C-alpha angles and dihedrals in degrees: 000000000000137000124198135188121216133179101267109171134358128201132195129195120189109182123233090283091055088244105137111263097184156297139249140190141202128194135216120221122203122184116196137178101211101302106350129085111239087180157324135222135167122234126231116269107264132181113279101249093208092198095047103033105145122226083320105146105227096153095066094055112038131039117240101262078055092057092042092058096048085054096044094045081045090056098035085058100053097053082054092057091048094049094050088049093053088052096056089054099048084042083065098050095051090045085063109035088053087053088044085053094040086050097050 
């Protein structure tokens, strides 16, 4: 027995201002015994890893500028997610240092 995954679905989100949003893809799973077909399902939508998109064919869809967005909103991203990660943090130590003060 075998089971493959194939692009299935893509979807593509650009927001109000026509700036990309994001990108999602579902797989399809076949199972198969030789030549006959056992079953078939169809995986969740997930978020296109562009840099581990397996075997997805994104060339094939989108020009290059496309793909270049989608890696730079990817890493913009990212960086957000660290900042405000970083603020929280700060936030915390603030938070502390002002109830340290109030309690002096």
């Amino acid at each position: 027995m075998q089971t493959t995954k194939t692009p299935y679905e893509l979807l593509v989100r650009w927001d109000q201002s026509g700036a990309l949003q994001g990108a999602h893809v579902q797989y399809r799973y076949v199972i198969r015994d030789g030549a006959d077909v056992i079953g078939e399902t169809l995986g969740p939508a997930e978020p296109l890893a562009l840099e581990a998109a397996d075997g997805f064919p994104l060339g094939d869809l989108l020009s290059q500028v496309q793909i270049d967005a989608l890696i730079a909103m990817a890493a913009a991203e990212a960086e957000r997610d660290a900042a405000l990660a970083r603020v929280a943090e700060l936030e915390a130590l603030l938070d502390t240092s002002q109830a340290a003060a109030m309690a002096e």
